[in-house]
């Protein structure tokens, strides 16, 4: 590991615990601090690091060279500032998912004199793009950051060695460091994370009063669009409000698109499907969506839609998927993506395999020849 | 098969071709008609049925007892009416994805006297909930309807034997017949299919002007929400406009929710995260989404969220998925769902297996013991 310890992790939840685990496994001395005695004890027992004295009688910690602040968003700025004051030789980073508000709070402290410019220079923000449905140290995992983007967010006066140190941390926990400014970061996550969350939630909210009969017609499309609607309301309220400006700007544009579409559909509802403008307005929305979705990076950064899809009927019994993938392995075909389409009332599954187009026929013929029922190729 | 032929399929595209294939394989005599000589020839060559004389000198078809109209939505009413007149002893159904507008067109013909009440009584609508990205007879498949819902849509004066006949057709092609009225059907598909399509398209449309750096932060959530945004604009414009009333009503509610949220976020953007009402408005949207998504049926009609998830790191090489699923099979664990989480820049995949909660520990320990890296259980 390029990170030379000791590292102090403040906050032993999912992210802090996972950072502690990953660094500890890599041989870096990690110390943990958490205001919750049970949380820090759990993190220690899981191997995320040793406890330090925070007034409750643990051993003294050696002076850290890096402090990772992994506490709730609303207290992050204060904890970062305190860490910068307490550890005058350490680089300090945090893992909050919104960066501009946090940075302006720290700048305000520098202006107010409660934080020196020299202190502020040792701060570099982070946003590991990794998470789980569950939270807390119990959900912590050394592999949580594996191959995920880790956004490193320097500010105007961040010291270059501090930036390098935080990049090294990202690499040491198995993540892929990307660098951007706070505003650029917040605009980006509004677009790729916060707006999809809100609209998935709004689509799902429409299902609350729906008839059971209507839900019986649900297909994979609805399941995909609403999957992330199962997210934690309190966490997401904090994220959305913390990134209020960029999220508001994007959602306002969606609201305007929606208002136009509703107007066009109202015309069609009142004067019939051939009402001038109705077809144009609806097809335009879908067409623009085509262009946008083509930009979403798939596996290895390639566009998902360059893959061919092969759909196979799979009996719903233990081992059947194994038999199928063994066949796929024998054919030497690499699977780029897998999706299960549920058969709502039959005990059979439909598995869609995404593969490079040039091997789609090989896969289809190979599966056919071995008795699998290939539905779509 | 309970369907006794002969069956006439008018329109030999994806749906018509697939119905013809499924019935032909079942031993039912099927005849095909299509205004496109090449389309009907292709469907015949694929085994979807025999051609009949439509003025271009094929053999005469025996009188059909069932006619399946599978032509584009905008001409379906006329073709259904013509089929009812031409085949006075046949039950006639169609496969259009919107039913109320179609039914009102047929009723208007009965009022105008171009269709008798007796003719109308032999008509029962259908909507097989099956589709593909690709269209045309070339994409037709005998298994297209396997285990999918097939909505049977009788009207006030449909003859009971005609309804029974269409239900039998659904069963014969492997589908699961569900019965509802035209309005009930159109409201249902607006909610579970048309609204999700529009919002997936609108989220994807926001990505058109996005910076590449922003898209590099895209995760599985964005991929899931926008997957169906790749749909065909012309087809979807016809569907949305054809179901304009119900879609307008639902989208107007989403627009209003969105307007409220934008207002709350605007307050937070101007006066800070702790602005009264901002947290409440945002958490309320996510909370309502939680309730709605819990109603989405998963496999076998069960709610998806009753499953436990086990995430495994899988080296991105041929055969690795096979090795994994063989192990899963050896453990006797049945997989309820599979999701691949892409590692954007590393050649490693994260596979999330959904299993019944009571076997999650067995699976996790079993995979651990065999050297797989289990990320999350």
XYZ file of C-alpha atoms in Angstrom:
754
model
C 0.000 0.000 0.000
C 1.209 3.502 -0.774
C -0.678 4.789 2.274
C 1.692 4.949 5.226
C -0.221 4.916 8.445
C -1.329 5.584 10.947
C -4.792 6.479 9.670
C -7.548 7.785 11.925
C -11.101 6.974 10.810
C -13.767 9.092 12.527
C -17.186 7.455 12.276
C -17.397 3.666 12.148
C -20.467 3.152 9.978
C -20.677 1.445 6.583
C -18.115 3.687 4.848
C -15.757 4.334 7.773
C -15.858 0.660 8.743
C -15.158 -0.436 5.172
C -12.219 1.968 4.806
C -10.836 0.676 8.120
C -11.223 -2.950 7.055
C -9.622 -2.425 3.627
C -6.622 -0.543 5.063
C -6.175 -2.957 7.999
C -6.103 -5.927 5.637
C -3.452 -4.032 3.671
C -1.327 -3.748 6.803
C -1.933 -0.046 7.473
C -2.381 0.790 11.182
C -5.923 2.151 11.557
C -7.494 3.777 14.605
C -11.194 4.313 14.983
C -13.225 6.984 16.716
C -16.985 7.024 17.045
C -19.275 8.823 19.484
C -21.235 5.561 19.810
C -19.417 3.085 22.119
C -21.329 0.128 20.658
C -20.695 1.173 17.048
C -16.933 1.593 17.572
C -16.717 -1.670 19.514
C -18.481 -3.511 16.702
C -16.163 -1.973 14.083
C -13.121 -2.963 16.165
C -14.402 -6.518 16.599
C -14.875 -6.758 12.821
C -11.202 -5.865 12.336
C -11.692 -2.297 11.059
C -9.080 -0.905 13.439
C -8.089 -0.218 17.021
C -9.970 2.123 19.311
C -8.472 5.404 20.506
C -8.990 7.511 23.556
C -11.915 9.827 23.063
C -12.335 10.519 26.719
C -13.549 7.062 27.561
C -10.268 5.479 28.358
C -8.949 3.656 25.318
C -5.200 3.745 24.572
C -3.704 6.930 23.128
C -3.527 6.943 19.332
C -0.225 7.720 17.562
C -0.448 10.996 15.578
C -2.282 10.126 12.333
C -0.897 11.224 8.947
C -4.356 10.847 7.365
C -7.803 11.397 8.904
C -10.905 10.012 7.148
C -14.119 11.658 8.374
C -17.097 9.328 7.761
C -19.872 10.865 9.866
C -23.413 11.979 8.849
C -23.514 14.863 6.313
C -24.969 17.423 8.711
C -22.031 17.171 11.145
C -19.235 16.536 8.611
C -18.006 20.157 8.369
C -17.575 20.535 12.135
C -15.830 17.170 12.496
C -13.487 17.941 9.574
C -12.615 21.336 11.086
C -11.983 19.775 14.496
C -9.753 17.105 12.919
C -7.733 19.745 11.056
C -7.163 21.627 14.339
C -6.425 18.498 16.393
C -3.983 16.952 13.919
C -1.855 19.804 12.493
C 0.321 17.437 10.432
C -2.420 15.243 8.987
C -4.220 15.336 5.645
C -7.990 15.289 6.277
C -10.666 13.973 3.924
C -14.355 13.083 4.237
C -16.758 10.786 2.359
C -19.929 12.932 2.217
C -21.909 12.551 -1.022
C -22.386 16.328 -1.554
C -19.317 18.575 -1.602
C -20.028 22.268 -2.353
C -22.130 23.036 0.751
C -19.497 21.350 2.929
C -16.665 23.324 1.340
C -18.477 26.635 1.792
C -19.007 25.830 5.485
C -15.254 25.201 5.886
C -14.390 28.376 3.958
C -16.724 30.328 6.239
C -14.786 29.015 9.250
C -11.519 30.145 7.642
C -13.013 33.608 7.097
C -14.297 33.640 10.692
C -10.812 32.645 11.844
C -11.909 29.434 13.565
C -9.852 27.608 10.930
C -6.507 28.801 9.478
C -5.778 28.871 5.732
C -2.931 26.426 6.475
C -5.434 24.038 8.044
C -7.837 24.354 5.105
C -4.963 23.551 2.702
C -4.654 20.077 4.289
C -8.311 19.269 3.498
C -9.315 17.410 0.309
C -12.870 16.078 -0.118
C -13.794 12.563 -1.229
C -16.898 10.829 -2.524
C -16.592 7.061 -2.888
C -19.343 5.982 -5.321
C -20.171 2.911 -3.265
C -23.064 2.123 -1.012
C -25.409 -0.553 0.179
C -29.063 -0.817 1.033
C -28.014 -1.468 4.642
C -25.900 0.845 6.800
C -23.735 0.542 9.931
C -20.452 -1.224 10.642
C -22.227 -4.592 10.443
C -22.608 -4.004 6.695
C -18.975 -2.859 6.317
C -16.860 -4.786 3.831
C -13.213 -4.557 2.739
C -14.383 -5.022 -0.874
C -17.061 -2.304 -0.765
C -14.971 0.060 -2.906
C -13.582 -2.549 -5.318
C -13.493 -1.153 -8.859
C -15.902 1.685 -7.939
C -15.223 5.323 -8.828
C -13.840 7.365 -5.898
C -14.190 11.063 -6.609
C -11.313 13.149 -5.186
C -12.469 16.759 -4.722
C -9.665 19.289 -4.132
C -10.458 22.971 -3.543
C -8.643 26.094 -4.737
C -6.070 26.008 -1.926
C -5.676 22.248 -1.365
C -2.016 21.254 -1.068
C -0.834 19.021 -3.969
C 0.662 16.476 -1.543
C -2.693 16.326 0.256
C -4.478 15.610 -3.037
C -1.939 12.894 -3.885
C -2.445 11.383 -0.432
C -6.223 11.089 -0.883
C -5.783 9.594 -4.393
C -3.469 7.002 -2.824
C -6.149 6.187 -0.245
C -8.683 5.537 -3.030
C -6.268 3.192 -4.801
C -5.342 1.385 -1.568
C -9.000 0.484 -0.887
C -9.357 -0.845 -4.445
C -11.287 2.100 -5.912
C -10.695 4.067 -9.122
C -9.807 7.718 -8.311
C -11.442 10.433 -10.424
C -10.801 14.134 -9.778
C -13.253 17.030 -10.074
C -14.183 20.313 -8.408
C -16.985 20.480 -5.831
C -19.530 22.148 -8.133
C -18.699 19.840 -11.030
C -19.114 16.855 -8.688
C -22.440 18.041 -7.291
C -23.856 18.721 -10.776
C -22.720 15.256 -11.881
C -24.286 13.327 -8.989
C -27.504 15.340 -9.348
C -27.733 14.053 -12.915
C -26.600 10.428 -12.567
C -27.810 9.674 -9.044
C -30.175 12.181 -7.411
C -32.570 12.813 -10.325
C -32.973 9.070 -11.114
C -33.675 8.441 -7.407
C -36.410 11.083 -7.283
C -38.121 9.892 -10.480
C -37.921 6.212 -9.501
C -39.593 7.216 -6.228
C -42.290 9.239 -8.011
C -43.126 6.365 -10.400
C -43.305 3.958 -7.446
C -45.457 6.429 -5.478
C -48.092 6.228 -8.225
C -48.451 2.503 -7.449
C -49.597 3.097 -3.868
C -53.318 3.451 -4.740
C -53.164 1.043 -7.721
C -55.498 -1.946 -8.057
C -53.935 -5.391 -7.505
C -55.079 -6.317 -11.014
C -52.996 -3.494 -12.448
C -49.873 -4.642 -10.603
C -50.365 -8.161 -12.001
C -49.439 -6.705 -15.407
C -46.102 -5.375 -14.134
C -43.100 -6.410 -16.211
C -39.329 -6.086 -16.035
C -39.513 -2.467 -17.203
C -41.430 -1.353 -14.110
C -39.177 -3.449 -11.854
C -36.047 -1.840 -13.311
C -37.355 1.724 -13.168
C -38.555 1.425 -9.543
C -35.817 -0.761 -7.991
C -33.967 2.116 -6.282
C -37.266 3.491 -4.931
C -36.621 1.142 -1.965
C -33.944 3.568 -0.667
C -33.810 5.089 2.835
C -35.993 8.244 3.049
C -33.973 9.966 5.814
C -30.616 9.440 4.103
C -31.998 10.586 0.754
C -33.758 13.616 2.144
C -30.384 14.755 3.535
C -28.648 14.109 0.203
C -31.296 15.868 -1.917
C -31.560 18.874 0.375
C -27.765 19.024 0.644
C -27.540 19.231 -3.144
C -30.691 21.316 -3.502
C -29.485 23.726 -6.209
C -28.287 21.275 -8.883
C -31.134 18.817 -8.169
C -33.726 21.619 -8.366
C -32.319 22.787 -11.714
C -32.500 19.315 -13.276
C -35.910 18.422 -11.810
C -37.323 21.750 -13.038
C -36.331 20.781 -16.583
C -38.027 17.373 -16.176
C -41.125 19.122 -14.772
C -41.263 21.381 -17.845
C -40.857 18.436 -20.264
C -43.621 16.658 -18.371
C -45.941 19.669 -18.480
C -45.544 19.902 -22.263
C -46.220 16.188 -22.668
C -49.320 16.329 -20.457
C -50.641 19.180 -22.604
C -50.067 17.230 -25.828
C -51.733 14.108 -24.385
C -54.647 16.205 -23.150
C -55.215 17.343 -26.720
C -55.140 13.744 -27.945
C -57.488 12.633 -25.151
C -60.012 15.304 -26.067
C -59.732 15.398 -29.860
C -58.413 11.942 -30.732
C -55.027 10.285 -31.425
C -54.504 12.215 -34.655
C -54.613 15.641 -32.980
C -51.822 17.765 -34.529
C -48.665 17.795 -32.391
C -49.521 14.845 -30.134
C -47.467 12.247 -32.013
C -44.577 14.714 -32.444
C -44.477 15.616 -28.744
C -44.550 12.006 -27.540
C -42.083 10.614 -30.072
C -39.709 13.528 -29.348
C -39.522 12.580 -25.655
C -38.735 8.953 -26.469
C -36.261 9.934 -29.202
C -34.347 12.249 -26.858
C -34.310 9.414 -24.334
C -32.733 7.165 -26.974
C -29.877 9.648 -27.422
C -29.371 10.049 -23.677
C -29.399 6.360 -22.740
C -26.831 5.650 -25.464
C -24.415 7.805 -23.417
C -24.753 5.722 -20.235
C -21.511 3.781 -19.827
C -21.920 0.026 -19.506
C -19.356 -2.494 -18.332
C -15.721 -1.347 -18.717
C -17.049 2.052 -19.782
C -18.419 0.702 -23.061
C -21.952 1.571 -24.144
C -24.366 -1.119 -23.041
C -26.229 -1.117 -26.325
C -23.261 -2.487 -28.241
C -24.096 -5.912 -26.775
C -26.336 -8.563 -28.329
C -28.956 -10.190 -26.095
C -29.718 -13.900 -25.938
C -32.733 -14.913 -23.841
C -33.058 -18.452 -22.507
C -35.895 -20.228 -20.651
C -34.495 -21.642 -17.393
C -36.425 -24.177 -15.275
C -36.776 -22.718 -11.803
C -34.832 -25.332 -9.811
C -31.488 -25.456 -7.978
C -28.551 -26.131 -10.303
C -30.316 -25.124 -13.524
C -28.505 -21.777 -13.738
C -25.293 -23.686 -13.016
C -25.953 -26.091 -15.903
C -26.640 -23.127 -18.176
C -23.506 -21.185 -17.270
C -21.345 -24.292 -17.491
C -22.558 -24.638 -21.090
C -21.817 -20.957 -21.687
C -18.342 -21.486 -20.244
C -17.767 -24.539 -22.455
C -18.686 -22.427 -25.455
C -15.976 -19.976 -24.361
C -18.457 -17.111 -24.411
C -17.988 -14.278 -21.908
C -21.176 -12.845 -20.425
C -21.200 -9.042 -20.272
C -24.492 -8.764 -18.417
C -27.218 -10.962 -16.985
C -30.884 -10.109 -16.399
C -33.636 -12.342 -15.050
C -37.116 -11.714 -16.406
C -39.639 -13.099 -13.979
C -42.456 -15.384 -15.004
C -45.061 -14.052 -12.647
C -47.066 -17.219 -12.198
C -45.077 -20.049 -13.749
C -42.044 -21.700 -12.173
C -39.761 -20.797 -15.044
C -37.336 -17.941 -15.438
C -36.180 -16.067 -18.512
C -32.492 -15.242 -18.406
C -31.207 -12.607 -20.807
C -27.466 -12.815 -21.470
C -25.712 -9.802 -22.982
C -22.716 -10.793 -25.100
C -20.507 -9.238 -27.763
C -22.475 -9.316 -31.046
C -19.862 -11.461 -32.812
C -20.436 -14.387 -30.426
C -24.267 -14.176 -30.211
C -24.855 -16.783 -32.932
C -22.247 -19.134 -31.464
C -23.996 -18.869 -28.099
C -27.518 -19.285 -29.509
C -26.596 -22.300 -31.635
C -24.553 -23.848 -28.825
C -27.411 -23.540 -26.340
C -29.938 -24.812 -28.896
C -27.749 -27.815 -29.654
C -27.588 -28.652 -25.936
C -31.351 -28.565 -25.519
C -31.838 -25.111 -23.976
C -34.869 -23.157 -25.151
C -33.517 -19.935 -26.579
C -36.356 -17.428 -26.732
C -34.698 -14.432 -28.290
C -31.347 -13.874 -29.930
C -54.397 -27.795 -27.524
C -57.913 -26.690 -26.693
C -57.878 -24.434 -29.750
C -59.402 -26.305 -32.678
C -58.301 -24.769 -35.954
C -58.267 -23.470 -38.427
C -56.942 -20.131 -37.154
C -56.404 -17.135 -39.424
C -53.662 -14.728 -38.332
C -53.836 -11.326 -40.048
C -50.520 -9.497 -39.809
C -47.330 -11.529 -39.704
C -45.062 -9.342 -37.577
C -43.539 -10.164 -34.169
C -46.834 -10.929 -32.402
C -48.751 -12.473 -35.318
C -45.755 -14.538 -36.336
C -45.216 -15.737 -32.769
C -48.896 -16.731 -32.363
C -48.713 -18.621 -35.669
C -45.515 -20.414 -34.645
C -46.828 -21.410 -31.212
C -50.134 -22.752 -32.611
C -48.464 -24.523 -35.556
C -46.068 -26.309 -33.208
C -49.150 -27.363 -31.231
C -50.641 -28.938 -34.339
C -53.278 -26.265 -34.986
C -53.737 -25.423 -38.692
C -52.780 -21.750 -39.086
C -53.216 -19.551 -42.135
C -51.493 -16.200 -42.533
C -52.486 -13.009 -44.259
C -50.334 -9.929 -44.613
C -50.462 -6.994 -47.025
C -46.686 -7.305 -47.385
C -45.762 -10.229 -49.697
C -42.235 -10.402 -48.264
C -43.433 -10.327 -44.646
C -45.954 -13.126 -45.136
C -43.456 -15.201 -47.128
C -40.894 -14.839 -44.320
C -43.471 -15.838 -41.682
C -44.467 -18.887 -43.768
C -40.843 -19.917 -44.234
C -40.344 -19.669 -40.470
C -43.204 -22.130 -39.951
C -45.789 -19.667 -38.653
C -48.481 -20.991 -40.995
C -49.665 -21.377 -44.586
C -50.483 -18.468 -46.867
C -54.020 -17.773 -48.033
C -55.442 -16.094 -51.093
C -55.584 -12.365 -50.626
C -55.941 -11.609 -54.288
C -52.470 -12.737 -55.220
C -53.286 -16.357 -55.978
C -52.455 -18.443 -52.935
C -54.756 -21.408 -52.180
C -58.153 -20.698 -50.590
C -58.176 -20.936 -46.816
C -60.729 -23.118 -45.017
C -63.214 -21.017 -43.015
C -61.395 -20.034 -39.795
C -63.069 -20.504 -36.405
C -60.714 -17.927 -34.837
C -59.157 -14.819 -36.372
C -56.218 -13.109 -34.650
C -55.673 -9.542 -35.867
C -52.053 -8.498 -35.293
C -51.685 -5.335 -37.393
C -50.529 -1.812 -36.379
C -52.805 -0.047 -33.820
C -54.043 2.640 -36.200
C -55.586 0.116 -38.628
C -56.662 -2.541 -36.101
C -60.309 -1.406 -35.820
C -60.901 -1.538 -39.583
C -59.203 -4.926 -39.971
C -61.176 -6.373 -37.018
C -64.449 -5.100 -38.513
C -63.571 -6.512 -41.921
C -62.694 -9.890 -40.369
C -66.014 -9.993 -38.462
C -67.910 -9.348 -41.725
C -65.819 -11.766 -43.824
C -65.970 -14.663 -41.340
C -69.494 -14.698 -39.853
C -68.850 -17.869 -37.809
C -65.427 -16.923 -36.401
C -64.423 -15.414 -33.080
C -62.188 -12.380 -33.731
C -59.538 -10.977 -31.383
C -56.652 -8.502 -31.716
C -53.386 -7.890 -29.874
C -53.266 -4.080 -29.723
C -51.781 -2.692 -26.497
C -54.552 -0.098 -25.926
C -58.186 -1.295 -25.845
C -60.738 1.455 -25.075
C -60.179 3.613 -28.178
C -60.364 0.504 -30.360
C -63.607 -0.651 -28.747
C -65.222 2.767 -29.170
C -64.304 2.734 -32.871
C -65.996 -0.680 -33.265
C -69.053 0.477 -31.294
C -69.298 3.524 -33.578
C -69.398 1.174 -36.580
C -72.208 -0.807 -34.953
C -74.116 2.441 -34.372
C -73.453 3.494 -37.962
C -74.679 0.085 -39.108
C -71.447 -0.883 -40.879
C -71.129 -3.658 -38.239
C -74.029 -5.660 -36.768
C -74.476 -6.214 -33.026
C -74.173 -9.940 -33.780
C -70.771 -9.300 -35.400
C -69.608 -7.205 -32.459
C -70.604 -10.004 -30.046
C -67.997 -12.277 -31.683
C -65.190 -9.787 -30.905
C -63.083 -10.068 -27.744
C -59.921 -7.960 -27.338
C -56.523 -9.267 -26.253
C -53.282 -7.769 -24.982
C -50.421 -10.223 -24.635
C -47.911 -8.627 -22.222
C -44.961 -9.736 -24.286
C -42.659 -7.811 -26.542
C -39.123 -7.452 -27.761
C -36.786 -4.644 -28.658
C -36.910 -5.903 -32.262
C -40.029 -6.254 -34.393
C -41.040 -8.178 -37.518
C -41.545 -11.877 -38.260
C -37.772 -12.414 -38.085
C -38.001 -11.756 -34.328
C -41.033 -14.031 -33.918
C -40.705 -16.893 -31.433
C -42.993 -19.717 -30.332
C -41.926 -19.058 -26.730
C -42.553 -15.293 -26.832
C -45.678 -15.606 -24.666
C -44.358 -18.275 -22.281
C -45.547 -17.547 -18.733
C -46.458 -13.941 -19.645
C -49.776 -12.366 -18.721
C -52.259 -12.282 -21.645
C -55.052 -9.829 -20.898
C -58.419 -10.948 -22.298
C -60.682 -7.885 -22.734
C -64.375 -8.692 -23.297
C -66.880 -5.882 -23.867
C -70.471 -5.555 -22.608
C -71.938 -7.698 -25.398
C -69.120 -10.193 -26.018
C -70.464 -13.756 -26.300
C -69.292 -16.008 -23.400
C -68.138 -18.708 -25.847
C -66.067 -16.077 -27.671
C -64.421 -15.041 -24.395
C -63.693 -18.695 -23.563
C -62.205 -19.168 -27.013
C -59.745 -16.284 -26.589
C -58.766 -17.499 -23.120
C -58.037 -20.902 -24.676
C -55.818 -19.197 -27.274
C -53.792 -17.522 -24.513
C -53.300 -20.852 -22.735
C -52.391 -22.637 -25.986
C -49.537 -20.211 -26.683
C -48.215 -20.702 -23.131
C -49.467 -17.428 -21.646
C -51.397 -16.768 -18.423
C -54.873 -15.343 -19.201
C -56.101 -12.426 -17.079
C -59.482 -10.808 -17.693
C -60.398 -7.128 -17.375
C -62.516 -4.433 -19.010
C -61.047 -2.057 -21.611
C -60.885 0.970 -19.287
C -59.479 -1.067 -16.413
C -56.843 -2.462 -18.783
C -55.875 0.930 -20.183
C -55.566 2.441 -16.682
C -53.415 -0.506 -15.612
C -50.955 -0.330 -18.523
C -50.711 3.451 -18.138
C -49.518 2.858 -14.579
C -47.214 -0.179 -14.966
C -45.933 0.388 -18.501
C -46.603 3.785 -20.103
C -45.716 6.083 -17.181
C -42.440 4.230 -16.411
C -41.523 4.458 -20.120
C -42.081 8.227 -20.214
C -40.105 8.900 -17.036
C -37.228 6.614 -18.048
C -37.085 8.587 -21.308
C -37.154 11.947 -19.491
C -34.328 10.924 -17.121
C -32.269 9.706 -20.091
C -33.034 12.907 -22.032
C -31.331 14.902 -19.255
C -28.081 13.053 -20.069
C -27.914 14.350 -23.637
C -26.026 17.571 -22.721
C -24.148 16.033 -19.755
C -20.349 16.184 -19.421
C -18.461 12.918 -20.001
C -17.035 13.265 -16.496
C -20.541 13.197 -15.056
C -21.424 10.006 -16.944
C -18.276 8.352 -15.571
C -19.999 8.419 -12.160
C -23.018 6.487 -13.451
C -23.925 3.440 -11.382
C -26.360 0.555 -11.590
C -29.203 2.794 -10.398
C -29.010 5.036 -13.467
C -28.621 2.011 -15.743
C -31.741 0.388 -14.308
C -33.874 3.525 -14.417
C -32.955 4.344 -18.033
C -32.777 0.850 -19.609
C -36.197 1.037 -21.303
C -35.392 4.521 -22.628
C -33.885 2.665 -25.611
C -37.412 1.904 -26.904
C -38.746 2.699 -30.390
C -40.056 6.319 -30.583
C -42.646 5.679 -33.321
C -44.161 2.631 -31.621
C -44.284 4.397 -28.260
C -45.733 7.608 -29.640
C -48.631 5.536 -31.028
C -49.105 3.717 -27.699
C -48.980 6.887 -25.572
C -51.285 8.854 -27.837
C -53.620 5.864 -28.107
C -53.887 5.772 -24.316
C -53.760 9.548 -23.932
C -56.404 9.965 -21.209
C -55.079 7.555 -18.560
C -51.433 8.439 -19.290
C -52.209 12.166 -19.068
C -53.964 11.683 -15.711
C -51.027 9.794 -14.170
C -48.329 12.059 -15.637
C -50.205 15.130 -14.382
C -49.965 13.720 -10.848
C -46.223 13.124 -11.278
C -45.849 16.666 -12.664
C -47.589 18.082 -9.564
C -45.422 16.006 -7.176
C -42.367 17.241 -9.061
C -43.480 20.888 -8.934
C -43.888 20.662 -5.139
C -40.470 19.054 -4.764
C -38.791 21.676 -6.966
C -40.331 24.389 -4.786
C -39.084 22.760 -1.579
C -35.578 22.303 -3.042
C -35.587 25.901 -4.248
C -36.181 26.991 -0.662
C -33.292 24.831 0.532
C -31.040 26.113 -2.272
C -31.742 29.721 -1.298
C -31.982 29.513 2.489
C -29.918 26.426 3.349
C -30.549 22.702 4.023
C -32.420 23.376 7.255
C -35.145 25.470 5.583
C -38.484 24.443 7.149
C -40.334 21.897 5.001
C -37.449 20.909 2.730
C -36.518 17.704 4.580
C -40.193 16.782 5.004
C -41.015 17.263 1.306
C -38.022 15.234 0.083
C -38.308 12.387 2.587
C -42.051 12.160 1.882
C -41.402 11.489 -1.820
C -38.899 8.734 -1.035
C -41.114 7.261 1.696
C -44.143 7.068 -0.642
C -41.875 5.411 -3.197
C -40.936 2.797 -0.577
C -44.605 1.919 -0.119
C -45.249 1.759 -3.858
C -42.236 -0.351 -4.835
C -43.122 -2.884 -2.132
C -46.306 -3.570 -4.143
C -44.440 -4.492 -7.342
C -44.771 -8.253 -7.743
C -41.516 -10.160 -8.071
C -41.023 -13.725 -9.202
C -44.094 -15.969 -8.815
C -46.061 -12.892 -7.749
C -44.120 -12.565 -4.490
C -42.782 -9.181 -3.419
C -39.150 -8.810 -4.463
C -38.099 -7.306 -1.172
C -38.772 -10.531 0.725
C -35.515 -11.890 -0.762
C -32.070 -11.635 0.802
C -29.204 -10.427 -1.407
C -25.741 -11.950 -1.589
C -23.157 -10.067 -3.666
C -20.097 -11.857 -5.048
C -17.013 -10.570 -6.893
C -16.676 -12.496 -10.175
C -13.519 -12.375 -12.314
C -14.522 -11.230 -15.784
C -13.528 -14.305 -17.806
C -15.378 -17.078 -19.664
C -16.523 -19.855 -17.335
C -16.313 -17.872 -14.112
C -20.084 -17.398 -13.886
C -20.416 -21.104 -14.629
C -18.057 -21.983 -11.773
C -20.057 -19.740 -9.465
C -23.468 -21.140 -10.376
C -22.185 -24.723 -10.186
C -21.190 -23.982 -6.587
C -24.604 -22.431 -5.960
C -26.222 -25.552 -7.407
C -24.047 -27.826 -5.261
C -25.224 -25.878 -2.226
C -28.790 -26.656 -3.310
C -29.678 -22.960 -3.246
C -32.255 -21.681 -5.735
C -31.575 -18.225 -7.175
C -34.652 -15.986 -7.283
C -32.982 -13.117 -9.112
C -29.605 -12.163 -10.542
C -28.165 -8.694 -11.079
C -24.759 -7.761 -12.452
C -23.216 -4.581 -11.100
C -20.643 -3.308 -13.540
C -17.146 -2.363 -12.529
C -16.693 0.583 -14.840
C -12.956 0.348 -15.292
C -11.819 -2.941 -13.785
C -12.279 -6.346 -15.384
C -14.293 -7.687 -12.481
C -18.030 -7.997 -12.066
C -20.234 -7.890 -8.995
C -23.046 -10.397 -9.117
C -25.928 -9.939 -6.697
C -27.934 -13.100 -6.073
C -31.417 -12.794 -4.558
C -32.334 -15.833 -2.474
C -34.873 -16.747 0.185
C -33.661 -15.217 3.488
C -33.435 -18.619 5.215
C -30.723 -19.829 2.802
C -28.675 -16.607 2.625
C -26.205 -17.643 5.333
C -25.809 -21.120 3.827
C -25.011 -19.517 0.468
C -22.627 -16.908 1.905
C -20.694 -19.424 4.000
C -20.636 -21.961 1.174
C -19.242 -19.446 -1.303
C -16.728 -18.146 1.250
C -15.555 -21.696 1.974
C -14.972 -22.266 -1.757
C -12.853 -19.148 -2.134
C -15.395 -16.743 -3.653
C -15.213 -13.155 -2.449
C -18.611 -12.391 -1.002
C -18.983 -8.621 -0.796
C -22.395 -8.281 0.781
C -24.807 -10.687 2.404
